[in-house]
Coordinates of C-alpha atoms in Angstrom, one line a residue:
M24 CA 100.0 89.5 78.9
Q25 CA 98.6 92.5 76.9
L26 CA 94.9 93.1 76.8
D27 CA 93.5 90.8 74.2
S28 CA 89.8 91.4 73.4
E29 CA 89.4 88.0 71.7
I30 CA 90.7 86.0 74.7
L31 CA 88.8 88.1 77.2
R32 CA 85.6 87.8 75.3
Q33 CA 85.9 84.0 75.4
I34 CA 85.2 84.1 79.1
D35 CA 81.6 82.9 79.1
R36 CA 80.5 84.1 82.6
P37 CA 81.4 86.8 85.1
P38 CA 85.1 86.4 86.1
A39 CA 86.8 87.2 89.3
I40 CA 89.3 90.0 88.8
V41 CA 92.1 89.6 91.4
V42 CA 94.3 92.6 91.8
G43 CA 97.7 92.1 93.4
V44 CA 98.9 88.5 93.0
S45 CA 102.6 88.7 93.9
W46 CA 102.2 87.0 97.3
A47 CA 100.2 84.4 99.2
N48 CA 97.0 86.4 99.6
G49 CA 96.5 86.9 95.9
L50 CA 97.5 83.4 95.1
G51 CA 95.2 82.0 97.7
L52 CA 92.3 84.0 96.2
I53 CA 93.1 82.6 92.8
R54 CA 93.1 79.0 94.1
S55 CA 90.0 79.4 96.1
L56 CA 88.0 80.9 93.2
G57 CA 89.6 78.8 90.5
Q58 CA 89.0 75.5 92.3
A59 CA 85.3 76.5 92.6
G60 CA 85.2 76.8 88.8
V61 CA 85.3 80.6 88.6
P62 CA 87.2 82.1 85.7
V63 CA 90.0 84.3 87.1
V64 CA 91.7 87.3 85.5
A65 CA 94.8 88.0 87.6
L66 CA 96.4 91.5 87.6
D67 CA 99.8 92.6 89.0
P68 CA 102.3 95.4 88.3
R69 CA 105.1 92.9 88.4
P70 CA 105.6 90.5 85.5
G71 CA 107.2 87.9 87.8
A72 CA 104.3 87.9 90.3
I73 CA 103.8 84.3 91.4
G74 CA 100.1 84.3 91.0
L75 CA 100.3 85.1 87.3
S76 CA 101.6 81.6 86.7
S77 CA 98.9 79.7 88.5
R78 CA 97.0 77.0 86.6
Y79 CA 93.8 78.5 87.9
V80 CA 94.3 81.8 86.1
T81 CA 92.3 82.2 82.9
V82 CA 94.0 85.4 81.8
P83 CA 97.1 86.8 83.5
L84 CA 97.8 90.6 82.9
V85 CA 100.4 93.1 84.0
C86 CA 98.8 96.3 85.0
P87 CA 99.9 99.7 86.4
D88 CA 100.4 100.0 90.1
A89 CA 97.3 101.6 91.6
G90 CA 99.3 103.0 94.5
E91 CA 101.8 104.8 92.3
Q92 CA 100.0 105.2 89.0
E93 CA 96.4 105.6 89.9
A94 CA 95.3 107.4 86.7
D95 CA 97.0 104.8 84.5
F96 CA 95.5 102.0 86.6
L97 CA 92.0 103.4 86.2
D98 CA 92.5 103.8 82.4
F99 CA 93.7 100.2 82.3
M100 CA 90.6 99.0 84.2
D101 CA 88.4 100.9 81.8
R102 CA 89.9 99.1 78.9
L103 CA 89.7 95.7 80.6
G104 CA 86.1 96.2 81.4
E105 CA 85.3 97.2 77.8
H106 CA 86.8 93.9 76.7
L107 CA 84.7 91.8 79.0
D108 CA 81.2 90.5 78.0
H109 CA 80.3 90.0 81.6
P110 CA 81.0 92.3 84.6
G111 CA 83.9 91.0 86.7
V112 CA 83.8 90.8 90.5
L113 CA 86.8 92.7 91.9
F114 CA 89.0 91.3 94.7
L115 CA 91.8 93.4 96.2
T116 CA 94.9 92.4 98.3
R117 CA 96.7 95.6 99.1
D118 CA 95.7 98.7 101.1
Q119 CA 96.8 101.1 98.4
D120 CA 94.6 99.2 95.9
V121 CA 91.6 99.4 98.3
S122 CA 92.1 103.2 98.6
A123 CA 92.4 103.8 94.8
V124 CA 89.5 101.6 93.9
S125 CA 87.1 102.7 96.6
R126 CA 87.7 106.4 95.9
N127 CA 86.8 105.7 92.3
Q128 CA 83.9 103.3 92.7
E129 CA 81.4 105.1 90.5
R130 CA 83.8 105.0 87.6
L131 CA 84.7 101.3 88.1
E132 CA 81.2 100.2 88.7
R133 CA 80.5 100.7 85.0
H134 CA 82.3 97.5 84.3
F135 CA 82.9 95.7 87.6
L136 CA 81.0 94.4 90.7
L137 CA 82.7 95.7 93.9
P138 CA 82.0 93.5 96.9
F139 CA 82.8 96.1 99.6
A140 CA 81.6 99.3 101.2
R141 CA 82.2 102.7 99.7
W142 CA 85.0 105.2 100.5
D143 CA 83.1 107.0 103.2
V144 CA 83.2 103.8 105.2
L145 CA 86.6 102.5 104.1
S146 CA 88.2 105.9 104.8
R147 CA 87.5 105.4 108.5
I148 CA 89.3 102.0 108.4
V149 CA 92.3 103.2 106.4
D150 CA 92.6 106.1 108.9
K151 CA 93.8 104.6 112.1
P152 CA 92.7 107.4 114.4
G153 CA 89.2 107.2 113.0
Q154 CA 89.2 103.4 113.2
L155 CA 90.2 103.4 116.9
A156 CA 87.7 106.2 117.7
V157 CA 84.9 104.0 116.3
A158 CA 86.1 101.1 118.4
Q159 CA 86.1 103.2 121.5
D160 CA 82.6 104.5 120.9
A161 CA 81.4 100.9 120.2
G162 CA 82.9 99.6 123.4
V163 CA 85.5 97.4 121.6
P164 CA 88.5 97.1 124.0
L165 CA 91.8 98.7 122.8
P166 CA 95.5 98.9 123.8
V167 CA 96.6 102.2 125.2
T168 CA 97.1 104.3 122.0
R169 CA 98.0 107.9 121.3
F170 CA 98.2 109.9 118.1
P171 CA 100.5 112.9 118.8
G172 CA 100.1 115.8 116.4
S173 CA 103.5 117.4 117.2
E174 CA 106.8 116.7 118.8
E175 CA 105.6 118.4 122.0
E176 CA 102.5 116.1 122.1
A177 CA 104.7 113.1 121.4
A178 CA 107.0 113.9 124.3
A179 CA 103.9 114.3 126.6
D180 CA 102.3 111.1 125.4
A181 CA 105.6 109.2 125.6
G182 CA 105.9 110.1 129.2
E183 CA 102.5 108.6 130.0
M184 CA 102.7 105.4 127.9
P185 CA 103.2 102.0 129.4
Y186 CA 106.2 100.2 128.0
P187 CA 107.3 98.5 125.8
A188 CA 105.4 100.3 123.1
I189 CA 105.4 100.3 119.3
L190 CA 105.5 103.4 117.1
K191 CA 104.0 102.9 113.7
P192 CA 102.4 105.1 111.0
A193 CA 98.6 105.8 111.0
Y194 CA 98.7 105.0 107.3
H195 CA 101.6 102.7 106.5
V196 CA 102.0 102.7 102.7
K197 CA 105.7 102.6 101.8
F198 CA 106.7 102.6 105.5
T199 CA 107.8 99.0 105.6
E200 CA 109.7 99.5 102.3
R201 CA 111.5 102.5 103.6
F202 CA 112.4 101.2 107.1
G203 CA 112.3 97.5 106.7
V204 CA 109.9 97.1 109.7
K205 CA 106.2 97.6 110.4
G206 CA 107.0 99.7 113.4
F207 CA 109.7 100.7 115.9
V208 CA 109.8 99.2 119.4
A209 CA 110.5 101.6 122.3
D210 CA 111.4 100.5 125.9
N211 CA 111.2 104.0 127.4
A212 CA 110.0 107.5 126.7
G213 CA 113.3 108.6 125.2
E214 CA 113.3 105.8 122.6
A215 CA 109.7 106.6 121.8
L216 CA 110.4 110.2 121.1
A217 CA 113.4 109.4 119.0
H218 CA 111.3 106.9 116.9
Y219 CA 108.6 109.5 116.6
R220 CA 111.0 112.0 115.1
R221 CA 112.4 109.4 112.7
G222 CA 109.0 108.7 111.3
A223 CA 107.7 112.3 111.3
A224 CA 110.8 113.4 109.4
H225 CA 109.6 111.4 106.5
G226 CA 106.1 112.8 106.7
Y227 CA 104.3 109.9 108.5
Q228 CA 101.7 110.6 111.2
M229 CA 102.9 108.4 113.9
M230 CA 100.9 106.5 116.6
I231 CA 102.3 105.2 119.9
Q232 CA 100.7 102.1 121.2
E233 CA 101.4 99.8 124.2
I234 CA 102.6 96.3 123.3
I235 CA 100.2 93.8 124.9
P236 CA 102.3 91.0 126.6
G237 CA 102.4 87.5 125.2
G238 CA 103.5 85.8 122.0
E239 CA 102.0 85.2 118.6
P240 CA 99.5 82.5 119.8
R241 CA 97.6 85.3 121.6
L242 CA 96.9 87.0 118.2
Y243 CA 93.4 86.0 117.1
C244 CA 91.4 87.0 114.0
Y245 CA 87.8 87.2 113.0
A246 CA 87.6 87.0 109.2
S247 CA 84.3 87.3 107.4
Y248 CA 82.2 88.3 104.4
L249 CA 79.3 90.4 105.3
N250 CA 76.6 91.2 102.7
R251 CA 75.2 94.7 102.2
E252 CA 72.8 94.3 105.1
G253 CA 75.7 93.4 107.4
V254 CA 74.8 89.8 107.7
P255 CA 77.7 87.3 107.9
M256 CA 77.7 84.9 104.9
A257 CA 81.0 83.3 105.8
E258 CA 82.9 83.5 109.1
F259 CA 86.3 82.2 110.2
T260 CA 88.2 82.5 113.5
G261 CA 91.8 81.6 113.9
R262 CA 95.0 82.5 115.5
K263 CA 98.6 83.1 114.5
L264 CA 101.1 80.6 115.8
R265 CA 104.2 82.2 114.2
Q266 CA 104.7 85.4 112.2
Y267 CA 107.5 87.0 110.4
P268 CA 109.1 89.3 111.6
R269 CA 108.5 87.6 114.9
M270 CA 107.0 90.4 117.0
F271 CA 105.2 92.5 114.4
G272 CA 104.8 90.7 111.1
T273 CA 102.5 88.7 108.9
C274 CA 101.4 85.1 109.5
R275 CA 103.7 82.3 108.6
L276 CA 101.9 79.6 110.6
G277 CA 98.2 79.9 111.6
E278 CA 95.4 77.6 112.6
C279 CA 91.6 77.6 112.6
C280 CA 90.4 77.6 116.2
P281 CA 87.3 78.6 118.1
A282 CA 87.3 82.2 119.4
P283 CA 83.6 83.2 120.0
E284 CA 84.5 86.4 121.9
A285 CA 86.8 87.6 119.1
A286 CA 84.0 86.9 116.6
E287 CA 81.5 88.8 118.6
L288 CA 83.8 91.8 119.0
G289 CA 84.8 91.7 115.4
L290 CA 81.3 91.7 114.1
K291 CA 80.4 94.5 116.5
M292 CA 83.3 96.5 115.2
L293 CA 82.4 96.0 111.5
R294 CA 78.8 97.0 112.1
A295 CA 79.9 100.1 114.0
L296 CA 81.9 101.1 111.0
G297 CA 79.0 100.3 108.7
F298 CA 81.3 98.0 106.8
W299 CA 80.3 95.2 104.4
G300 CA 82.5 92.9 102.3
V301 CA 85.5 90.8 103.1
S302 CA 87.6 91.8 106.1
H303 CA 90.1 90.6 108.7
V304 CA 89.8 91.9 112.3
E305 CA 92.8 91.1 114.5
F306 CA 92.8 91.0 118.3
K307 CA 95.3 90.2 121.0
L308 CA 94.2 88.3 124.1
D309 CA 95.7 90.3 127.0
P310 CA 97.0 87.9 129.7
R311 CA 96.6 90.7 132.3
D312 CA 92.8 90.8 132.2
N313 CA 91.9 88.0 129.7
V314 CA 90.3 90.5 127.3
Y315 CA 90.5 90.6 123.5
K316 CA 91.9 93.9 122.4
L317 CA 91.7 95.3 118.9
I318 CA 94.9 95.5 116.9
E319 CA 93.5 96.5 113.5
V320 CA 90.8 96.1 110.9
N321 CA 91.9 95.1 107.3
A322 CA 89.2 95.8 104.8
R323 CA 90.6 93.5 102.2
N324 CA 91.5 89.9 101.4
Y325 CA 94.2 88.9 103.8
Q326 CA 97.3 86.7 103.6
W327 CA 96.0 83.3 104.7
Q328 CA 92.4 83.7 103.5
H329 CA 92.6 80.5 101.4
M330 CA 92.4 78.7 104.7
T331 CA 88.8 79.8 105.1
G332 CA 87.7 77.6 102.2
V333 CA 89.7 74.7 103.4
C334 CA 87.9 74.9 106.7
G335 CA 84.4 75.2 105.3
A336 CA 83.6 78.9 104.9
D337 CA 85.1 80.3 101.8
L338 CA 85.0 84.1 102.1
A339 CA 86.0 84.8 98.5
Y340 CA 83.4 82.4 96.9
A341 CA 80.7 83.7 99.2
A342 CA 81.5 87.3 98.0
Y343 CA 81.5 86.2 94.4
Q344 CA 78.2 84.4 94.6
D345 CA 76.6 87.2 96.6
M346 CA 77.6 89.8 94.0
L347 CA 76.0 87.8 91.2
G348 CA 72.8 87.8 93.2
K349 CA 72.9 84.1 93.9
R350 CA 71.6 82.6 97.2
V351 CA 74.4 82.2 99.7
T352 CA 74.0 79.8 102.6
P353 CA 75.8 81.3 105.7
R354 CA 78.7 79.2 106.8
V355 CA 81.1 79.2 109.8
A356 CA 84.5 77.5 109.6
T357 CA 84.7 74.7 112.2
A358 CA 87.6 72.6 111.0
Y359 CA 89.5 73.5 114.2
G360 CA 93.1 72.4 114.4
K361 CA 93.8 72.7 110.6
R362 CA 96.8 74.8 109.9
W363 CA 98.2 77.0 107.2
V364 CA 101.9 77.6 106.6
L365 CA 104.4 79.6 104.5
A366 CA 106.9 76.8 104.3
G367 CA 109.5 78.8 102.5
T368 CA 109.5 81.6 105.1
D369 CA 109.3 79.2 108.0
L370 CA 112.2 77.0 106.8
M371 CA 114.3 80.0 106.2
V372 CA 113.7 81.8 109.5
T373 CA 113.3 79.0 112.1
P374 CA 116.9 77.7 112.2
G375 CA 118.1 81.0 113.5
E376 CA 115.3 81.1 116.1
I377 CA 116.3 77.7 117.3
L378 CA 119.9 78.8 117.7
R379 CA 118.7 81.9 119.6
G380 CA 116.6 79.7 121.9
Q381 CA 113.3 81.2 120.7
I382 CA 111.8 77.8 119.9
S383 CA 113.0 74.2 120.4
L384 CA 113.5 71.9 117.5
W385 CA 110.9 69.5 118.8
D386 CA 108.3 72.3 119.3
W387 CA 108.9 73.5 115.8
L388 CA 108.5 70.0 114.3
G389 CA 105.4 69.4 116.4
S390 CA 103.9 72.7 115.2
W391 CA 103.6 71.3 111.7
R392 CA 101.1 68.7 112.8
G393 CA 97.8 69.6 111.3
V394 CA 99.2 71.6 108.4
A395 CA 96.6 71.3 105.6
V396 CA 97.7 74.2 103.2
D397 CA 100.9 75.9 102.2
G398 CA 100.4 79.5 101.1
I399 CA 102.6 79.1 98.0
F400 CA 103.6 75.5 97.3
S401 CA 101.0 73.0 96.0
W402 CA 101.3 69.7 94.1
H403 CA 98.1 70.6 92.3
D404 CA 99.4 74.1 91.2
P405 CA 103.2 73.8 91.2
R406 CA 104.2 76.7 88.9
P407 CA 103.8 79.5 91.5
G408 CA 106.1 77.6 93.8
W409 CA 108.8 77.3 91.1
R410 CA 108.4 81.0 90.3
Y411 CA 108.8 81.9 94.0
L412 CA 112.0 79.9 94.2
R413 CA 113.3 81.6 91.0
N414 CA 112.4 85.1 92.3
Q415 CA 114.2 84.3 95.6
G416 CA 117.3 83.3 93.7
K417 CA 117.2 86.5 91.7
R418 CA 116.9 88.6 94.8
R419 CA 119.9 86.9 96.4
L420 CA 121.9 87.6 93.2
G421 CA 120.8 91.2 93.3
G422 CA 118.3 91.0 90.4
R423 CA 114.6 91.8 90.2
S424 CA 111.7 89.4 89.9

């Protein structure tokens, strides 16, 4: 998996360079692009990353971690670009990679095509206070949210916050790895202040946000690829049916469904930010007033993006074609009812939820109706699934993948 100029120069057209392929988002990108006939160069810091073993990968490479070794990562990308006869289109799956790449766009654009806005735009998305300020100015509805700058402000904000509330970092790199959760749930002001102190002690700027009532099926997304003029070339709307962890996690079962209001608000938000590229805007439909309220904007390829192609509006392929200057016909995903699942996660987690009374056996079995895609397992591309199982076995035995 070392850089090999002879192998790389055998790629006879612009490849897709997918950075971060250790999970379903990177693997989904590989499959979407590979199935469309695009040569794929897959990069990941972990030699055991599941995406490196996909049949659709032309060249798998282990690279430095852009979040922890930015200078080494940039040097690696320089060498990779010098070995390619055609500029590669860059696709990113992690927030830390988005930050590192967008802050160094001028350097990377010597060898690669970058299908997303520059750092002056992306910095407002990465920065949660800035993101929500743009939403407020644009008239995009929000949950009650505060960004205390000190313990005194946190105490005052906690006293005014509706509960339950969640406390999470404004910029969450390494937060989940440190604490094992995306955020802390507070049922009262005292708990909120204690959670604020816990995060602040490790240097995180903490935000306090009300938790909108209702379960996962009220979480809707607008996913899209906008060209440089802000015109949607591919659009998808869907909702989560289950996530892991259950209250605040990532999708483990989702479906394509109509959500015109979420699409309208999502596009409004992206244009207010001045963003173009692939993104995922998440809302929660508030049962108290039936209004979609912004949860977050992700300026990158998201976990179940492969579903967009299955439903007729492939975001990744639209981005690839657009960056090569080819004509792209705008498409909207309308295969409503098709579902995406992470079977390994769902099969592992759901039995406990059944025992706790969070879901019935029959409702769980019925929820699999309409599943068209698994995020990892595929008969047409089985090796990533086998590698996933091997990695899980190693973790259980205390090893590393």
